[in-house]
């Protein structure tokens, strides 16, 4: 069964450092998303990406965040200068038009 | 603004019982309503979904009931098992294909 793959599974970084989270979407999917989940809380939308551009972003997705699909397969989330409050699980999700989104297993980001 | 309201926050049911999780929404532009199941340390997994032109959908032991006029939908789990213990999220997709989650329900099925 096709699945969304995320790497790394766990990333520890110092405050102020840049991190890049990577996702390999399901191959024929067209819509890509990043969500985050602070421990024990709900899943929060960060950004959606379609046709090689951001289609929507939330208030959380400020100038410190960026996304790209550099090689037509991987989909990345970059946080330029991490803050303590960026510590969370980050989920990549992908979908086809008209379907639900399929989520990866997540990257646990710990900012120290 | 909470676009998808989910209740209860937590639920404990005896094995074999029928837990019911309820959700409500305001935005009539939502056109797809998925439910996700999440186990600790895992990503949300798509469980079952419904479109607003359908009043009920059943897949195995999971049933969604949808009331378009009331803007409410619910998940029923028939013959619940301890392995169903997880956090369940209702969600709604808007016309920009963004999926908005409810706050989740922690379900515990007692053996």
PDB file of C-alpha atoms in Angstrom, chain A residues 31 33 35 37 39-45 48 55-56 89 91 95-106 108, chain B residues 1-4 32 34 36 38 41-46 49 51 89 93-94 96-104 106:
ATOM      1  CA  UNK A  31      -1.830  18.167  -3.075  1.00  0.00           C
ATOM      2  CA  UNK A  33       0.351  19.652   3.238  1.00  0.00           C
ATOM      3  CA  UNK A  35       0.555  19.970   9.741  1.00  0.00           C
ATOM      4  CA  UNK A  37       0.738  18.636  16.513  1.00  0.00           C
ATOM      5  CA  UNK A  39       1.988  16.999  22.321  1.00  0.00           C
ATOM      6  CA  UNK A  40      -1.530  15.995  23.295  1.00  0.00           C
ATOM      7  CA  UNK A  41      -3.173  18.723  21.257  1.00  0.00           C
ATOM      8  CA  UNK A  42      -5.021  18.868  17.987  1.00  0.00           C
ATOM      9  CA  UNK A  43      -3.550  18.638  14.536  1.00  0.00           C
ATOM     10  CA  UNK A  44      -2.956  22.170  13.207  1.00  0.00           C
ATOM     11  CA  UNK A  45      -2.783  23.150   9.560  1.00  0.00           C
ATOM     12  CA  UNK A  48      -0.928  23.515   1.537  1.00  0.00           C
ATOM     13  CA  UNK A  55      -2.150  27.508  -2.078  1.00  0.00           C
ATOM     14  CA  UNK A  56      -2.887  28.419   1.509  1.00  0.00           C
ATOM     15  CA  UNK A  89       5.299  16.571  15.738  1.00  0.00           C
ATOM     16  CA  UNK A  91       3.180  15.690   9.714  1.00  0.00           C
ATOM     17  CA  UNK A  95      -4.010  13.826  -1.378  1.00  0.00           C
ATOM     18  CA  UNK A  96      -5.625  13.584  -4.745  1.00  0.00           C
ATOM     19  CA  UNK A  97      -8.356  16.002  -5.727  1.00  0.00           C
ATOM     20  CA  UNK A  98     -11.534  15.016  -3.951  1.00  0.00           C
ATOM     21  CA  UNK A  99     -10.064  12.592  -1.435  1.00  0.00           C
ATOM     22  CA  UNK A 100      -8.964  12.646   2.157  1.00  0.00           C
ATOM     23  CA  UNK A 101      -5.355  13.325   2.977  1.00  0.00           C
ATOM     24  CA  UNK A 102      -2.946  10.545   3.851  1.00  0.00           C
ATOM     25  CA  UNK A 103      -0.481  11.335   6.586  1.00  0.00           C
ATOM     26  CA  UNK A 104       3.082  10.275   7.150  1.00  0.00           C
ATOM     27  CA  UNK A 105       4.334   8.990  10.487  1.00  0.00           C
ATOM     28  CA  UNK A 106       5.653  12.392  11.428  1.00  0.00           C
ATOM     29  CA  UNK A 108       9.279  14.779  16.158  1.00  0.00           C
TER      30      UNK A 108
ATOM     31  CA  UNK B   1     -12.396  30.531  15.602  1.00  0.00           C
ATOM     32  CA  UNK B   2     -12.980  26.837  15.952  1.00  0.00           C
ATOM     33  CA  UNK B   3     -14.334  25.725  12.607  1.00  0.00           C
ATOM     34  CA  UNK B   4     -14.951  22.100  13.556  1.00  0.00           C
ATOM     35  CA  UNK B  32     -15.789  16.393   2.493  1.00  0.00           C
ATOM     36  CA  UNK B  34     -13.092  12.542   6.969  1.00  0.00           C
ATOM     37  CA  UNK B  36      -8.942  10.069  11.395  1.00  0.00           C
ATOM     38  CA  UNK B  38      -4.393   8.259  15.694  1.00  0.00           C
ATOM     39  CA  UNK B  41       3.462   8.168  18.301  1.00  0.00           C
ATOM     40  CA  UNK B  42       1.820   7.653  14.908  1.00  0.00           C
ATOM     41  CA  UNK B  43       0.378   9.912  12.266  1.00  0.00           C
ATOM     42  CA  UNK B  44      -3.377  10.302  11.816  1.00  0.00           C
ATOM     43  CA  UNK B  45      -4.765   7.524   9.634  1.00  0.00           C
ATOM     44  CA  UNK B  46      -7.769   8.086   7.411  1.00  0.00           C
ATOM     45  CA  UNK B  49     -15.117   9.768   5.127  1.00  0.00           C
ATOM     46  CA  UNK B  51     -19.676  13.735   1.463  1.00  0.00           C
ATOM     47  CA  UNK B  89     -10.354  13.373  14.957  1.00  0.00           C
ATOM     48  CA  UNK B  93     -12.154  19.933   3.888  1.00  0.00           C
ATOM     49  CA  UNK B  94     -12.776  23.358   2.423  1.00  0.00           C
ATOM     50  CA  UNK B  96      -9.105  25.149  -1.094  1.00  0.00           C
ATOM     51  CA  UNK B  97      -8.519  21.515  -0.143  1.00  0.00           C
ATOM     52  CA  UNK B  98      -7.313  22.464   3.315  1.00  0.00           C
ATOM     53  CA  UNK B  99      -8.350  19.903   5.927  1.00  0.00           C
ATOM     54  CA  UNK B 100      -9.366  21.349   9.284  1.00  0.00           C
ATOM     55  CA  UNK B 101      -9.344  19.096  12.311  1.00  0.00           C
ATOM     56  CA  UNK B 102     -11.472  18.986  15.401  1.00  0.00           C
ATOM     57  CA  UNK B 103      -9.708  18.888  18.744  1.00  0.00           C
ATOM     58  CA  UNK B 104      -9.889  15.124  19.033  1.00  0.00           C
ATOM     59  CA  UNK B 106      -9.478  10.178  23.359  1.00  0.00           C
TER      60      UNK B 106
END
